[in-house]
């Protein structure tokens, strides 16, 4: 989609002005600029990493602690992975596959799972961790006391600011990470000339050394660690250069010394030797040096202006106002600690926009996809290696991208999928003797696609297929045929793999995956062992139904692969259908397993994939399945992990149950799940919950599936009045809404593609365009259908 489709924002904003104006009376969200809804702020320095504030430009990230005597900037560069290029595929796997399958057909699960553990896992059977680069620490001499402290992250500009008074001088320090200039920028000013004095030095837990890199610059050079027998091969360099007005700057053995300056701009540049998953031969000094030189030639104000403009081009496309209250004036950590979302609706809006901020900051080109921690990681051995877990977490990261009007942030994900189609073709051939490509439940910087982490977790062949559906979602939102053509070979490769490897279940006659499992959930204790291995779990069937469907539609749109389309359609019709089990639940497996299996309290609820992100289960189109999905959610309970709660918001919103969706959102925003810096807590920090939460709020306010755009489908009582601007719906629509008393007061929809629009609302609406009535049909009182024109605005008002 071209950018100008997104830049005609002024029109829409003016268009909704009247409604937004009247809204201000009931929800003066912008009443308190200091405590404005788009700022995270604190009245003290961060004492811990989960209090520090993240900045990022996709490739580079920093956690800013905002200290007074010392400022810590914990630095990340998004290609620093332990180990080096590696083919994880296991050549012994193929010979074991028929026997694993046979054991599964015979319900000899323990034997099957053991054999898979022995022969079918990758080599090594664990993937590599994403790693920290290091810290830059600034040390400021002076009194221990300080006053008038404030630290904030302004989401509208992606700039953090810390300000305080110390020894009678007001100091102000801004930090941001610039995508256009590929540097982290720190600017320290004081209200009294000559009072900026500090020393700065790099440290790192990596094998590394520090040095002076010139009169005004210092360097950190290092290499990532060995892991699992793989030699650490990602070499990196970080540079920091000080530019001062007044005073003096020098270096001494890797320490940067600034004395008596009026103000200082510190540029931090980072580069690595990682060029791709198969090439670590880059020159980190060249990369870091190039960006530093380019940025160094530009005044601070220019760097900042370029950064803010670049960021706002994305961030500024969308507004959300859910109302405000006195709580909005509190520091952010105190708002979270109150545990009272009901009386702080602005906190949900802030969380929403923080999710968008995190996506823009962690998933931009140039740069790699957002991993389990986005890009922010202070460890050599982070939880779950901070890699890409693709049985839920990585996909969840990208749920809000298209609907929250940040579709370009998906590009790094698409680059990842391209890599996986290469390594996954190797895995398909080596381990399955199959065409196409496959990815299991995790991948890392080396784009491992073989099963890892024990068969119980790893033998699940559908990760790549799910990722392919993100490519299709991109098309559904944008109608961008050029990109669809570019992505089509990836989708085709995934379909090829399954056409080649699906097995006819000798008992049921259905076409199923074998071996596979319902992610991370055991269905029996077999021989004293919890077994997950099985054939044709529900999630696989749901994903493949959509994959084959998407392939069919895409191939038709592009006018290609007619023969394979027919094969995919045939395979699709032979998959196990969604089934309702003995407890009235959606069956998680092909068989209606009883006992512990059916009553599992796992945080994974993979068999509701068809409810969200899929749309095979829908209260309107398949009410029986929707009732069963509700039952599944009730049975599953509230078992932990931020991402699991976040997924549940989306599920309940899709079931059109506003109170239940809202309850999960409230729980997600409790201190147990949301850190003081608003990072989602699995615990520990895992960014998927942030993104899943943003997605969930979207699904409460706007849904677009089943060929309908549904306005305010699950609006909770806690948000009686509010407005949104710039939400995106499938079919190429952009939606602005305001509501009051829980009911739509105004809406405006822009059609980018000129598609037919079916609109569902809570009460009948009248549609006009340019002040003139628009011809609509009304198949139901609350549904209007209209043929839209490309680039045209449609206004909605409640029918008299
Ligand atoms: C799966 C989940 C965990 C965690 C990890 C990254 O193993 O079960 O909760 O999210 O991925």
Tab-separated table of N, CA and C in Angstrom, residues 237-311:
chain	number	residue	atom	x	y	z
A	237	UNK	N	30.545	-3.964	17.505
A	237	UNK	CA	31.229	-2.765	18.003
A	237	UNK	C	30.182	-1.725	18.375
A	238	UNK	N	30.387	-1.095	19.498
A	238	UNK	CA	29.576	0.077	19.862
A	238	UNK	C	30.518	1.259	19.985
A	239	UNK	N	30.048	2.396	19.532
A	239	UNK	CA	30.826	3.629	19.621
A	239	UNK	C	29.990	4.681	20.330
A	240	UNK	N	30.643	5.516	21.131
A	240	UNK	CA	29.949	6.671	21.709
A	240	UNK	C	30.818	7.898	21.454
A	241	UNK	N	30.209	8.908	20.929
A	241	UNK	CA	30.960	10.140	20.655
A	241	UNK	C	30.256	11.312	21.317
A	242	UNK	N	31.023	12.167	21.973
A	242	UNK	CA	30.444	13.349	22.623
A	242	UNK	C	30.725	14.584	21.780
A	243	UNK	N	29.689	15.372	21.640
A	243	UNK	CA	29.845	16.665	20.976
A	243	UNK	C	29.414	17.693	22.009
A	244	UNK	N	30.272	18.635	22.322
A	244	UNK	CA	29.944	19.546	23.420
A	244	UNK	C	29.843	20.981	22.924
A	245	UNK	N	29.073	21.751	23.659
A	245	UNK	CA	29.135	23.204	23.484
A	245	UNK	C	29.752	23.727	24.769
A	246	UNK	N	30.877	24.397	24.639
A	246	UNK	CA	31.617	24.848	25.820
A	246	UNK	C	32.333	23.680	26.467
A	247	UNK	N	33.187	23.963	27.418
A	247	UNK	CA	33.864	22.907	28.160
A	247	UNK	C	34.860	22.154	27.306
A	248	UNK	N	35.220	20.969	27.809
A	248	UNK	CA	36.247	20.191	27.126
A	248	UNK	C	35.838	18.736	27.089
A	249	UNK	N	36.292	18.041	26.067
A	249	UNK	CA	36.057	16.608	25.986
A	249	UNK	C	37.362	15.914	25.635
A	250	UNK	N	37.606	14.791	26.282
A	250	UNK	CA	38.789	13.978	25.969
A	250	UNK	C	38.479	12.533	26.341
A	251	UNK	N	39.384	11.659	25.988
A	251	UNK	CA	39.192	10.267	26.376
A	251	UNK	C	40.445	9.788	27.088
A	252	UNK	N	40.238	8.762	27.892
A	252	UNK	CA	41.373	8.208	28.617
A	252	UNK	C	41.143	6.706	28.744
A	253	UNK	N	41.849	5.950	27.933
A	253	UNK	CA	41.777	4.481	28.016
A	253	UNK	C	40.358	3.938	27.982
A	254	UNK	N	39.544	4.402	27.084
A	254	UNK	CA	38.189	3.876	26.951
A	254	UNK	C	37.164	4.615	27.791
A	255	UNK	N	37.594	5.647	28.508
A	255	UNK	CA	36.624	6.482	29.246
A	255	UNK	C	36.518	7.828	28.552
A	256	UNK	N	35.291	8.240	28.384
A	256	UNK	CA	35.016	9.529	27.748
A	256	UNK	C	34.821	10.553	28.869
A	257	UNK	N	35.538	11.656	28.782
A	257	UNK	CA	35.505	12.620	29.882
A	257	UNK	C	35.045	13.968	29.366
A	258	UNK	N	33.925	14.432	29.900
A	258	UNK	CA	33.376	15.728	29.515
A	258	UNK	C	33.441	16.632	30.736
A	259	UNK	N	34.011	17.821	30.561
A	259	UNK	CA	34.153	18.716	31.714
A	259	UNK	C	33.654	20.109	31.392
A	260	UNK	N	32.771	20.585	32.254
A	260	UNK	CA	32.345	21.978	32.202
A	260	UNK	C	31.667	22.406	30.914
A	261	UNK	N	30.914	21.489	30.286
A	261	UNK	CA	30.223	21.857	29.042
A	261	UNK	C	28.907	22.561	29.353
A	262	UNK	N	28.448	23.359	28.391
A	262	UNK	CA	27.105	23.952	28.505
A	262	UNK	C	26.056	22.889	28.174
A	263	UNK	N	26.358	22.126	27.135
A	263	UNK	CA	25.455	21.035	26.749
A	263	UNK	C	26.244	19.996	25.962
A	264	UNK	N	25.725	18.782	25.979
A	264	UNK	CA	26.428	17.669	25.327
A	264	UNK	C	25.447	16.838	24.526
A	265	UNK	N	25.847	16.496	23.317
A	265	UNK	CA	25.112	15.488	22.548
A	265	UNK	C	26.008	14.267	22.452
A	266	UNK	N	25.440	13.146	22.869
A	266	UNK	CA	26.187	11.893	22.853
A	266	UNK	C	25.535	11.004	21.799
A	267	UNK	N	26.324	10.574	20.830
A	267	UNK	CA	25.789	9.682	19.805
A	267	UNK	C	26.301	8.276	20.069
A	268	UNK	N	25.393	7.309	20.081
A	268	UNK	CA	25.789	5.916	20.312
A	268	UNK	C	25.443	5.124	19.064
A	269	UNK	N	26.461	4.518	18.504
A	269	UNK	CA	26.268	3.759	17.274
A	269	UNK	C	26.666	2.313	17.532
A	270	UNK	N	25.966	1.389	16.894
A	270	UNK	CA	26.280	-0.035	17.115
A	270	UNK	C	26.195	-0.773	15.797
A	271	UNK	N	27.093	-1.723	15.631
A	271	UNK	CA	27.066	-2.549	14.423
A	271	UNK	C	27.547	-3.944	14.754
A	272	UNK	N	27.163	-4.904	13.928
A	272	UNK	CA	27.623	-6.273	14.157
A	272	UNK	C	28.088	-6.884	12.848
A	273	UNK	N	28.652	-8.075	12.967
A	273	UNK	CA	29.145	-8.771	11.775
A	273	UNK	C	28.052	-9.625	11.136
A	274	UNK	N	26.869	-9.634	11.747
A	274	UNK	CA	25.766	-10.459	11.246
A	274	UNK	C	25.185	-9.826	9.987
A	275	UNK	N	25.270	-10.548	8.885
A	275	UNK	CA	24.636	-10.053	7.660
A	275	UNK	C	23.368	-10.831	7.364
A	276	UNK	N	23.362	-12.070	7.738
A	276	UNK	CA	22.165	-12.899	7.588
A	276	UNK	C	22.386	-14.158	8.416
A	277	UNK	N	21.370	-15.017	8.449
A	277	UNK	CA	21.501	-16.237	9.262
A	277	UNK	C	22.648	-17.119	8.775
A	278	UNK	N	23.101	-16.879	7.535
A	278	UNK	CA	24.177	-17.748	7.042
A	278	UNK	C	25.486	-17.002	6.834
A	279	UNK	N	25.534	-15.740	7.199
A	279	UNK	CA	26.730	-14.944	6.912
A	279	UNK	C	27.002	-13.990	8.072
A	280	UNK	N	28.092	-14.244	8.779
A	280	UNK	CA	28.471	-13.342	9.873
A	280	UNK	C	29.799	-12.667	9.540
A	281	UNK	N	30.025	-12.455	8.257
A	281	UNK	CA	31.297	-11.887	7.808
A	281	UNK	C	31.309	-10.378	7.670
A	282	UNK	N	30.291	-9.717	8.215
A	282	UNK	CA	30.246	-8.255	8.117
A	282	UNK	C	31.322	-7.591	8.982
A	283	UNK	N	31.478	-6.310	8.776
A	283	UNK	CA	32.508	-5.553	9.497
A	283	UNK	C	31.829	-4.605	10.483
A	284	UNK	N	31.783	-4.993	11.755
A	284	UNK	CA	31.054	-4.166	12.735
A	284	UNK	C	31.623	-2.757	12.847
A	285	UNK	N	32.939	-2.633	12.695
A	285	UNK	CA	33.537	-1.300	12.824
A	285	UNK	C	33.073	-0.402	11.682
A	286	UNK	N	32.941	-1.007	10.502
A	286	UNK	CA	32.469	-0.228	9.354
A	286	UNK	C	31.018	0.211	9.591
A	287	UNK	N	30.186	-0.711	10.035
A	287	UNK	CA	28.761	-0.384	10.227
A	287	UNK	C	28.615	0.705	11.295
A	288	UNK	N	29.222	0.470	12.458
A	288	UNK	CA	29.081	1.437	13.551
A	288	UNK	C	29.704	2.777	13.148
A	289	UNK	N	30.839	2.721	12.498
A	289	UNK	CA	31.525	3.949	12.102
A	289	UNK	C	30.731	4.750	11.084
A	290	UNK	N	30.169	4.052	10.107
A	290	UNK	CA	29.400	4.730	9.053
A	290	UNK	C	28.219	5.506	9.646
A	291	UNK	N	27.467	4.849	10.499
A	291	UNK	CA	26.288	5.532	11.070
A	291	UNK	C	26.718	6.691	11.975
A	292	UNK	N	27.813	6.483	12.699
A	292	UNK	CA	28.264	7.545	13.603
A	292	UNK	C	28.713	8.777	12.803
A	293	UNK	N	29.443	8.531	11.742
A	293	UNK	CA	29.928	9.646	10.935
A	293	UNK	C	28.759	10.416	10.328
A	294	UNK	N	27.798	9.653	9.790
A	294	UNK	CA	26.651	10.321	9.160
A	294	UNK	C	25.855	11.133	10.169
A	295	UNK	N	25.589	10.526	11.326
A	295	UNK	CA	24.817	11.246	12.342
A	295	UNK	C	25.639	12.405	12.904
A	296	UNK	N	26.941	12.190	13.028
A	296	UNK	CA	27.812	13.200	13.623
A	296	UNK	C	27.832	14.501	12.847
A	297	UNK	N	27.504	14.437	11.579
A	297	UNK	CA	27.504	15.647	10.769
A	297	UNK	C	26.230	16.458	10.892
A	298	UNK	N	25.310	16.033	11.736
A	298	UNK	CA	24.022	16.728	11.806
A	298	UNK	C	23.789	17.297	13.200
A	299	UNK	N	23.295	18.532	13.257
A	299	UNK	CA	22.996	19.123	14.564
A	299	UNK	C	21.928	18.305	15.312
A	300	UNK	N	21.958	18.402	16.617
A	300	UNK	CA	20.991	17.667	17.437
A	300	UNK	C	19.552	17.932	17.001
A	301	UNK	N	19.239	19.192	16.796
A	301	UNK	CA	17.845	19.518	16.468
A	301	UNK	C	17.414	18.858	15.167
A	302	UNK	N	18.355	18.702	14.239
A	302	UNK	CA	18.033	18.054	12.959
A	302	UNK	C	17.802	16.556	13.184
A	303	UNK	N	18.691	15.952	13.945
A	303	UNK	CA	18.515	14.520	14.248
A	303	UNK	C	17.162	14.276	14.905
A	304	UNK	N	16.852	15.141	15.844
A	304	UNK	CA	15.601	14.958	16.588
A	304	UNK	C	14.384	15.178	15.683
A	305	UNK	N	14.455	16.225	14.881
A	305	UNK	CA	13.327	16.513	13.997
A	305	UNK	C	13.081	15.355	13.034
A	306	UNK	N	14.166	14.827	12.468
A	306	UNK	CA	14.019	13.697	11.541
A	306	UNK	C	13.426	12.487	12.250
A	307	UNK	N	13.910	12.242	13.454
A	307	UNK	CA	13.405	11.106	14.233
A	307	UNK	C	11.908	11.265	14.523
A	308	UNK	N	11.538	12.430	15.023
A	308	UNK	CA	10.145	12.630	15.427
A	308	UNK	C	9.231	12.544	14.198
A	309	UNK	N	9.688	13.110	13.092
A	309	UNK	CA	8.861	13.075	11.886
A	309	UNK	C	8.679	11.632	11.410
A	310	UNK	N	9.778	10.910	11.381
A	310	UNK	CA	9.731	9.511	10.938
A	310	UNK	C	8.801	8.692	11.832
A	311	UNK	N	8.933	8.876	13.128
A	311	UNK	CA	8.133	8.108	14.078
A	311	UNK	C	6.653	8.485	13.986
